[in-house]
XYZ file of C-alpha atoms in Angstrom:
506
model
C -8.473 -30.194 22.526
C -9.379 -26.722 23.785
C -5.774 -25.558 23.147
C -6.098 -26.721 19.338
C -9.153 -24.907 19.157
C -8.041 -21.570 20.737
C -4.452 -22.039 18.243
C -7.275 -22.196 15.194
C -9.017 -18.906 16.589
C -6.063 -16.924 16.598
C -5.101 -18.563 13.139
C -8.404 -17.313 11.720
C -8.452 -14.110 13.544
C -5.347 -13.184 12.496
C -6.167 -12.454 8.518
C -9.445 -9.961 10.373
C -6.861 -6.937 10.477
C -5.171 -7.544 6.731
C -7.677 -8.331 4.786
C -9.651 -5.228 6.783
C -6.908 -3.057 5.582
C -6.771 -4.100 1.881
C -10.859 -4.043 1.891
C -10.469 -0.219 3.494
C -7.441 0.434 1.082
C -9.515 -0.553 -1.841
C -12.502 1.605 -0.790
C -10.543 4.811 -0.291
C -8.879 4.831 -3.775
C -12.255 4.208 -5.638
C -12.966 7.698 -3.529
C -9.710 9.518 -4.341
C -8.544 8.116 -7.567
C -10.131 10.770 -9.527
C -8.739 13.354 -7.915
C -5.035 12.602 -7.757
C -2.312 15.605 -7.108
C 0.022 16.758 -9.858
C 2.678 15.600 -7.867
C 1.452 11.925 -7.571
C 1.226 12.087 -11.637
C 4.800 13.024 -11.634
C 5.181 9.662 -9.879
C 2.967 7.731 -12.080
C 4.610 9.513 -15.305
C 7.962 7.745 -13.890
C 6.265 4.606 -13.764
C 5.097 4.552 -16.837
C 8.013 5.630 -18.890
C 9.780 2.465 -16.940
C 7.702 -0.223 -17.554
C 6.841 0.850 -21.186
C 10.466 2.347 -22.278
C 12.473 1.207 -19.742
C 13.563 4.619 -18.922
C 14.231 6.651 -15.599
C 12.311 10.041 -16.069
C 9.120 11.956 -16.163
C 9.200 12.341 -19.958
C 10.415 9.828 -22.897
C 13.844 10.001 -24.006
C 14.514 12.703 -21.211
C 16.569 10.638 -17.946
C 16.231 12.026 -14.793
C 16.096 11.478 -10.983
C 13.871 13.689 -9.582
C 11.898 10.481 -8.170
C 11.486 10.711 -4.579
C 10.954 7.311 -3.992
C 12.678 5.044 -6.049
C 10.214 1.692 -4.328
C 7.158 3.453 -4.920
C 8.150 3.623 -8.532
C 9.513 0.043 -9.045
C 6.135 -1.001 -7.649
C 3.858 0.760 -9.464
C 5.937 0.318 -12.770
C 5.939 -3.924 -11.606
C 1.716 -3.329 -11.596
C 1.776 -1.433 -14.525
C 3.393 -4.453 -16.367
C 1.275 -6.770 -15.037
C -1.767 -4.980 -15.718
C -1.267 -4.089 -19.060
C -4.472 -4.487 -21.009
C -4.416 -4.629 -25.014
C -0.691 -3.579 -25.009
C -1.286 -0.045 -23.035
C -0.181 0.829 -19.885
C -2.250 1.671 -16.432
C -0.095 3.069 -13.831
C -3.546 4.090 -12.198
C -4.783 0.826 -12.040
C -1.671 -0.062 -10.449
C -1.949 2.692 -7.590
C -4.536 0.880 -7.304
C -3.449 -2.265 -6.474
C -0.604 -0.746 -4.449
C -3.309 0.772 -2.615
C -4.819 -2.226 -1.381
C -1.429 -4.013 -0.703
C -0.534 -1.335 1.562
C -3.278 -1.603 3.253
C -3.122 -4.861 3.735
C 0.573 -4.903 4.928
C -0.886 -2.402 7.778
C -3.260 -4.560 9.084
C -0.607 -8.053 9.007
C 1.544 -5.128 10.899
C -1.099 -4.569 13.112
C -2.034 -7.889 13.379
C 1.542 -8.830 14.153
C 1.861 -5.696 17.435
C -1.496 -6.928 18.314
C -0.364 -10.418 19.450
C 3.101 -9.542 21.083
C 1.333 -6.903 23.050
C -1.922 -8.634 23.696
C -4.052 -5.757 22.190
C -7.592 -5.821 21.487
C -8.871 -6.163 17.681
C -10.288 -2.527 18.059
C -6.781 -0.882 18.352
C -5.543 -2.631 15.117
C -8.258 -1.481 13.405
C -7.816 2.369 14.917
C -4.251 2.286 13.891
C -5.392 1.280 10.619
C -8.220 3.667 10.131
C -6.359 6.527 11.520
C -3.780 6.378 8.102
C -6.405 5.069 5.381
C -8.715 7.614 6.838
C -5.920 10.604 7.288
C -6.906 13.486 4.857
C -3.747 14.509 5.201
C -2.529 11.184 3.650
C -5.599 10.265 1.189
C -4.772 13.864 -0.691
C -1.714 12.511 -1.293
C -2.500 9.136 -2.698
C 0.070 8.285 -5.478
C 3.077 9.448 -3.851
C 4.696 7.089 -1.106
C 2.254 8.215 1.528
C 1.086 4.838 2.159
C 4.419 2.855 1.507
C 5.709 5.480 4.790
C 3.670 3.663 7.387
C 3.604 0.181 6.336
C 7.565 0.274 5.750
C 7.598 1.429 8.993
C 5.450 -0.888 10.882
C 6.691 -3.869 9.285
C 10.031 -2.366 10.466
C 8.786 -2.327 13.963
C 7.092 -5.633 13.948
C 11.032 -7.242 12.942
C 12.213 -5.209 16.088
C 10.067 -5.676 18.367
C 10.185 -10.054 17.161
C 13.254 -9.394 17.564
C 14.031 -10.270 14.039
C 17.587 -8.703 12.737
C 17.654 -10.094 9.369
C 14.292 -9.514 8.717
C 14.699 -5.781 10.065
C 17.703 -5.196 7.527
C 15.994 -5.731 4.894
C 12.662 -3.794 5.772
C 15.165 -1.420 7.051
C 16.722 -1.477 2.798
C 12.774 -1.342 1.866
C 12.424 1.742 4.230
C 15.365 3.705 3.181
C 14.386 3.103 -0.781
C 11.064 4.257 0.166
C 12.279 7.808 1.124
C 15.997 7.665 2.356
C 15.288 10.381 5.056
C 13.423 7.336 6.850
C 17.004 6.403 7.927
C 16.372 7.932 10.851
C 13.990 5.945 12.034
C 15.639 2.857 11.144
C 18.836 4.024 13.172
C 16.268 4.929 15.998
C 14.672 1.979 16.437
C 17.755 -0.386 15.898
C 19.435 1.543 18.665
C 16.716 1.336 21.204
C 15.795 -2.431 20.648
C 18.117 -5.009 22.412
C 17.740 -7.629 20.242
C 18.858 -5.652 16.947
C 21.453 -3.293 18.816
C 23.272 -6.739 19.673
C 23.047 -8.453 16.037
C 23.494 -4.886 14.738
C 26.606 -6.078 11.662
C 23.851 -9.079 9.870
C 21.157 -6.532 10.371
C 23.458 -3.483 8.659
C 24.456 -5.854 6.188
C 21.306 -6.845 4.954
C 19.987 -3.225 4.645
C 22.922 -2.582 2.787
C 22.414 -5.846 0.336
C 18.558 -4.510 -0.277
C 19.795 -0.431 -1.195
C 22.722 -1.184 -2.739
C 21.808 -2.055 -6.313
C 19.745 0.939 -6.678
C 21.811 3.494 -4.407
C 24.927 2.242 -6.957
C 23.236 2.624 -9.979
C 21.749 6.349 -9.403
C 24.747 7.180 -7.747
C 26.908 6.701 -10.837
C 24.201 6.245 -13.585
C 22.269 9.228 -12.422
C 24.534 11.365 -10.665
C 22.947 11.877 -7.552
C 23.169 8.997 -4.349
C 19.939 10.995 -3.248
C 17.160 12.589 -5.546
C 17.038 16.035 -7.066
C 13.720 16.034 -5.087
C 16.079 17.854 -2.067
C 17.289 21.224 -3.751
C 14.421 21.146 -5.579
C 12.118 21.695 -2.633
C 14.689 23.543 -0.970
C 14.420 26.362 -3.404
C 10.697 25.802 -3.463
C 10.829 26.183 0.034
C 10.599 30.456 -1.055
C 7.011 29.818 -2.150
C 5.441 29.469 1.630
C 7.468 32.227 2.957
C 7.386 33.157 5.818
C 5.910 29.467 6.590
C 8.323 26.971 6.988
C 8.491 23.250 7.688
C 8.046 23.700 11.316
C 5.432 25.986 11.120
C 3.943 24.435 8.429
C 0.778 23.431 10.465
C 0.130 25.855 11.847
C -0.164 27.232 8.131
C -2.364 24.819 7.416
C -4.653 24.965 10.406
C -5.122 28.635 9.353
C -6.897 26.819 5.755
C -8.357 23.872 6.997
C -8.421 24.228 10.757
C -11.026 20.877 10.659
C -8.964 19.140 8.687
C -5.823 19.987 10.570
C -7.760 18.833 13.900
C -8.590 15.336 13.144
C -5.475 14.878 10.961
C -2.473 16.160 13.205
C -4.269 15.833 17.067
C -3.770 11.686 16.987
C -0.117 12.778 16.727
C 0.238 15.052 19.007
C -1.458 12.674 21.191
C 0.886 9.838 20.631
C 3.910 12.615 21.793
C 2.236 12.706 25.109
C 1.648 9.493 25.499
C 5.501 9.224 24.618
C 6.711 11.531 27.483
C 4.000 10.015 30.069
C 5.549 6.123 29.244
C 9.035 7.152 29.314
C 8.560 9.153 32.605
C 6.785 5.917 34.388
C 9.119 2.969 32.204
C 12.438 4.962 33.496
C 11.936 7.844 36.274
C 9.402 6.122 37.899
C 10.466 2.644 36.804
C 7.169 0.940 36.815
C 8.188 -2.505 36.091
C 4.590 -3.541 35.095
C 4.737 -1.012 32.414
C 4.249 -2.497 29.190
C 7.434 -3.270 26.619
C 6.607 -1.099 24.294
C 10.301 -0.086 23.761
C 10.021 -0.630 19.249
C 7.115 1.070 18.837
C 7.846 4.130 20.949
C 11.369 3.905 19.187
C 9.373 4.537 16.047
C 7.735 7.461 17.967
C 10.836 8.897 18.885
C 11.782 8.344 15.291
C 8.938 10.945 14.379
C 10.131 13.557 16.636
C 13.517 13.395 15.320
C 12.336 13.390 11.843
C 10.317 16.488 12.532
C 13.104 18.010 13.536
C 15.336 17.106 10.943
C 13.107 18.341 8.567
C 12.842 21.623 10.142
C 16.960 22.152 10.063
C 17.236 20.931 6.181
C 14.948 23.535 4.905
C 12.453 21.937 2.826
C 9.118 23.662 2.446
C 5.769 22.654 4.385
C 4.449 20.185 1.522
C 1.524 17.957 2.795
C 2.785 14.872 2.066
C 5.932 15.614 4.203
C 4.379 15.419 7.861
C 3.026 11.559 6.762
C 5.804 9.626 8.559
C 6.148 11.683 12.235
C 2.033 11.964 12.269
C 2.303 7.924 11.327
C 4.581 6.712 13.555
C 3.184 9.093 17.180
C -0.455 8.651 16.064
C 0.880 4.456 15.849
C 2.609 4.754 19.508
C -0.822 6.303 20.485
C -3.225 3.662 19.994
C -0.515 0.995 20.949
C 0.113 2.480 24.261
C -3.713 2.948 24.781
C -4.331 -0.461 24.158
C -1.791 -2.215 26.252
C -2.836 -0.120 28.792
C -6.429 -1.696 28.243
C -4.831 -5.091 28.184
C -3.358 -4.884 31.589
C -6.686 -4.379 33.159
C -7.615 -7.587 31.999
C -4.170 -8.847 33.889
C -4.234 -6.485 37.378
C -7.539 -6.017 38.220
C -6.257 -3.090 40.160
C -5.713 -0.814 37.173
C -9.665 0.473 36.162
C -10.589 -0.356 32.506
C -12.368 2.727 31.799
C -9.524 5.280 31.651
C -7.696 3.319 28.806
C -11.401 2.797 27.126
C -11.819 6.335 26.781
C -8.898 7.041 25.273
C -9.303 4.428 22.698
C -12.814 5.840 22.405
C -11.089 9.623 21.982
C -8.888 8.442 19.405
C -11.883 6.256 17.713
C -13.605 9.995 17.861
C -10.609 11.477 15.501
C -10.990 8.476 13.029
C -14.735 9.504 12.784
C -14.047 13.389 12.602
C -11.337 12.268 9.408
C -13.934 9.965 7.622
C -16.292 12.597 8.101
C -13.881 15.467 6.607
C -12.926 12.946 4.037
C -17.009 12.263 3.208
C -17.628 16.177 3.523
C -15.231 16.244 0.139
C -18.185 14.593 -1.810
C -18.038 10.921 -3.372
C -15.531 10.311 -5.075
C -13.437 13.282 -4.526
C -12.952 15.802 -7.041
C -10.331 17.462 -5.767
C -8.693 16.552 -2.836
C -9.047 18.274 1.017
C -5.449 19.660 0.941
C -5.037 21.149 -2.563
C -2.847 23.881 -4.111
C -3.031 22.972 -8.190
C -3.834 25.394 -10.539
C -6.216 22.989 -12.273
C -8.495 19.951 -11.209
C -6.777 16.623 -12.112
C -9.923 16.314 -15.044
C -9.469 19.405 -16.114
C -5.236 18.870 -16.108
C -6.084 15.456 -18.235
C -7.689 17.664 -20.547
C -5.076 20.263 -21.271
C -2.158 17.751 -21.418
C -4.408 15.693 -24.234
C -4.940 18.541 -26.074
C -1.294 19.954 -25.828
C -0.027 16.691 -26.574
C -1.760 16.968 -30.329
C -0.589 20.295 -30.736
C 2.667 20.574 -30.362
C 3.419 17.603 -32.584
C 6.596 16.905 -31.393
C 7.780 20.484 -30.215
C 9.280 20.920 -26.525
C 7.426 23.218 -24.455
C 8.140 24.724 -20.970
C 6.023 23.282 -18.414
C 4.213 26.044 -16.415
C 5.681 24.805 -13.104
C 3.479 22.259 -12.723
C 4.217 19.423 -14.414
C 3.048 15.926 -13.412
C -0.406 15.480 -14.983
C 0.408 17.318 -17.938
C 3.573 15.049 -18.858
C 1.314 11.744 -18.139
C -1.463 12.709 -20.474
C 0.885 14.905 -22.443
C 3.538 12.338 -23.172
C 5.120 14.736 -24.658
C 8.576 16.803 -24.224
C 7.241 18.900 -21.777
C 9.933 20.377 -19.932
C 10.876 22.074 -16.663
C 13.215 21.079 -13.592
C 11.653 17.384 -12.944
C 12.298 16.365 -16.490
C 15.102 18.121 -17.641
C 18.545 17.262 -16.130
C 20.352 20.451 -17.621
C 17.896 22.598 -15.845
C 18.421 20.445 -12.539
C 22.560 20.964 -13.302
C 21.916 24.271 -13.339
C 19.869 24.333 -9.714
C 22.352 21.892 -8.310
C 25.235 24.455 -9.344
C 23.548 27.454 -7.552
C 22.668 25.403 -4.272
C 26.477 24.331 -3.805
C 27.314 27.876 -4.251
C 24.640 29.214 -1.428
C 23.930 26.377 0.600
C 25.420 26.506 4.377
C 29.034 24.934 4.375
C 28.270 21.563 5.634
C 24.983 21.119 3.227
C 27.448 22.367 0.332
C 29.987 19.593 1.192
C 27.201 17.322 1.069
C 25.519 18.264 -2.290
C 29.310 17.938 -3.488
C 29.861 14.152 -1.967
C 26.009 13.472 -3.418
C 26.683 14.909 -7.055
C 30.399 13.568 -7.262
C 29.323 11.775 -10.920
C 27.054 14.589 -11.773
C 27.958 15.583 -15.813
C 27.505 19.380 -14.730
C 27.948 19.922 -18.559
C 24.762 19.150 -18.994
C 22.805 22.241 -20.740
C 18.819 23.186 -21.052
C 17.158 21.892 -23.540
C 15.539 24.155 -25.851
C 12.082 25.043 -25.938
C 9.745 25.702 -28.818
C 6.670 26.508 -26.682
C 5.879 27.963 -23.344
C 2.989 27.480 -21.386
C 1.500 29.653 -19.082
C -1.190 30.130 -16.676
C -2.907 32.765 -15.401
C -5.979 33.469 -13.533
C -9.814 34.344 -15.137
C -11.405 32.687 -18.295
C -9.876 31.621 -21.214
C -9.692 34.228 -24.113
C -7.879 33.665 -27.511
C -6.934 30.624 -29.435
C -4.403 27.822 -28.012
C -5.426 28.935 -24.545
C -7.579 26.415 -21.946
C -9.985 27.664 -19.729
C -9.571 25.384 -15.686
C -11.082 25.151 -12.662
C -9.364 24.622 -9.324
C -10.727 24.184 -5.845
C -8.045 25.923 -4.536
C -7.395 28.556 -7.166
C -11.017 29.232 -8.814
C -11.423 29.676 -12.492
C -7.474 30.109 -14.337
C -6.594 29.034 -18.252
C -3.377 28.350 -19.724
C -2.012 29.990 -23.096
C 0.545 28.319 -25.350
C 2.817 30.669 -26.393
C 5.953 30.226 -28.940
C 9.300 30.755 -27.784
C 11.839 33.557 -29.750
């Protein structure tokens, strides 16, 4: 009887860390939903044109594949049909709900390491809290900053159950979320026993999830992987002399605060690393909890950083999601088995593995208080670089929508928030695949000899015929009020007071 009784505790305990999650998930996009990047618009503007035209691009009539993450678009475009009120799309409503369902998928994730490692509730809920809470992460809502960590937890929780079907395909799910999380898949699958030894049905089913959409923008598109890469390559210029790798260090210089409490959880989760795997194989402390997925998934984030740093990319924000994820993860994990073994060996003291649970609770607290410190709900969010507030960017692309009637205009190199409340033929690198032809052309030609072989294999079906469309407007901005007509006065957190002018092409 008291075994039936303890089965229905755990039963009933375990929907505490989901439906914590989706609550949390739900609470921080009513604070940032206002306040969304240009880049995440870029995503929603994808969405939108898919569910309501059926189309694969930023603007209609325009095909592209400049879409980072092909899942995070098929999901929000899924919401956006099913939320579709009075015949009109709401990709934001459906960020919404993605929101929440992320959050939620954290906490069964949670839930799920929680049990096989005999964790206490409070560590699910840190490794919850210390994503939902990440500035870092929340100002970068509405691209696939949450999708990163839950693909990648539920991809630990199938390794580390020992699951290799279920791993292949949340490996597929990982790899359409951003296909540079390959290398955590290949990480973790190679460190875990019980997938390294059913690797071929675990490959196979990856393969089965990817393949209709890696087959389809590989010879529908052109391009196996997005024109995301050489288009941040050659944005990459624009931080000089920062790079990926020094990228936070960059940042600490803006936001050292937000830098702190953001990036120290990871850096605490590497230590933690190199202390286990010094004790589980130098020492070889057989007591030492099997952590072996989950600091797999660590190890994935170092190698990812890494990776990163060698391709070239610039230090965007939303970049450094996965390796602080998956080392800030390892972190709390390894802190709480520790704290569950004093429970088993009343040799080991309790209060060194409490206090670093309590540390790490500390850096949750600093985040929500950075995140609070923004004001509520955020108008702009802690990490920002946009020439214009996200209301003030609605505005404009309203506006310019009207007046151009039709016309094509160049897009001022922002484009995201413009094209959705544009929804016009607003045009730059993201939307127009002549202009991307023509990037893709010069980055074969000066890229290092192994990246140029393979930007050739990736662009094999690329129509490099493809020319510019032609634009009847440009659109420009420049810093200080507003003077003359078609010109909009805008206000940026990070840029101060800026207008853009309309101007007609010769």
């Amino acid at each position: 009887m008291l075994a039936v009784e303890n089965e229905k505790t755990k039963v009933s305990r375990g929907w505490v860390l989901p439906v914590f999650g989706a609550v949390l998930g739900a609470l921080v996009f009513l604070v940032v939903r206002g306040s969304l990047t240009d880049d995440s618009y870029i995503t929603l503007a994808y969405a939108r044109n898919l569910a309501e035209h059926g189309e694969w691009g930023v603007i209609p009539g325009a095909p592209a594949n400049s879409a980072t993450s092909p899942l995070n678009v098929l999901l929000l475009a899924a919401f956006t049909l099913l939320t579709r009120i009075s015949g009109d799309p709401h990709p934001v409503l459906a960020l919404g709900i993605l929101t929440v369902l992320c959050g939620g998928v954290l906490g069964w994730a949670w839930q799920r390491i929680g049990r096989a490692l005999s964790l206490p509730t409070a560590a699910g809920v840190l490794g919850i809290t210390l994503v939902l809470l990440n500035p870092f992460v929340l100002s970068a809502i509405g691209l696939e900053v949450l999708l990163i960590p839950a693909v990648l937890m539920v991809l630990t929780v199938f390794a580390m159950e020992g699951r290799p079907v279920w791993f292949g395909v949340a490996a597929g799910m990982a790899i359409l979320t951003r296909i540079d999380l390959v290398v955590f898949v290949v990480v973790i699958a190679v460190c875990t026993p019980a997938i390294r030894r059913k690797l071929l049905p675990a490959a196979g089913f990856a393969i089965l999830t990817t393949a209709p959409w890696f087959l389809v923008s590989w010879f529908v598109f052109g391009s196996f992987v997005p024109d995301t890469l050489v288009i941040k390559q050659a944005q990459a210029g624009l931080f000089a002399p920062w790079s990926y790798s020094t990228g936070p260090v960059m940042y600490y210089i803006g936001w050292p605060v937000t830098v702190l409490v953001s990036f120290l959880p990871a850096l605490v989760g590497v230590v933690a690393l190199a202390g286990w795997v010094a004790a589980r194989f130098a020492v070889r402390w057989p007591e030492f909890p099997p952590l072996g997925p989950i600091a797999a998934l660590a190890a994935g984030g170092i190698l990812y950083y890494i990776a990163y740093s060698y391709i070239g990319v610039g230090p965007f924000h939303w970049y450094y999601v996965a390796p602080v994820a998956a080392t800030s993860a390892f972190a709390v994990a390894a802190f709480g088995s520790w704290y569950a073994q004093t429970h088993e060996r009343p040799a080991l003291r309790s209060g060194p593995p409490l206090l670093a649970l309590g540390l790490t609770g500390v850096l949750v607290l600093g985040g929500a208080a950075v995140d609070a410190a923004q004001g509520l709900p955020w108008k702009s969010p802690v990490v920002f670089g946009n020439w214009a507030s996200a209301q003030d960017y609605a505005r404009v692309g309203t506006e310019l929508g009207k007046r151009l009637d039709g016309a094509t205009v160049a897009s001022p190199g922002e484009i995201g928030t413009l094209a959705y409340y544009c929804q016009c033929a607003i045009l730059d690198v993201f939307s127009d695949r002549g202009e991307a032809v023509s990037l893709v052309r010069e980055r074969i030609a000066t890229a290092s000899p192994v990246m140029s072989l393979a930007l050739r294999v990736n662009y094999h079906w690329l129509d490099r015929s493809a020319e510019q469309r032609k634009r009847d407007y440009r659109l420009q901005y420049a810093s200080g009020p507003a003077t003359g007509p078609d010109s909009w006065q805008v206000y940026s957190a990070a840029k101060g007071v800026g207008h853009f002018t309309l101007t007609r092409e010769p």
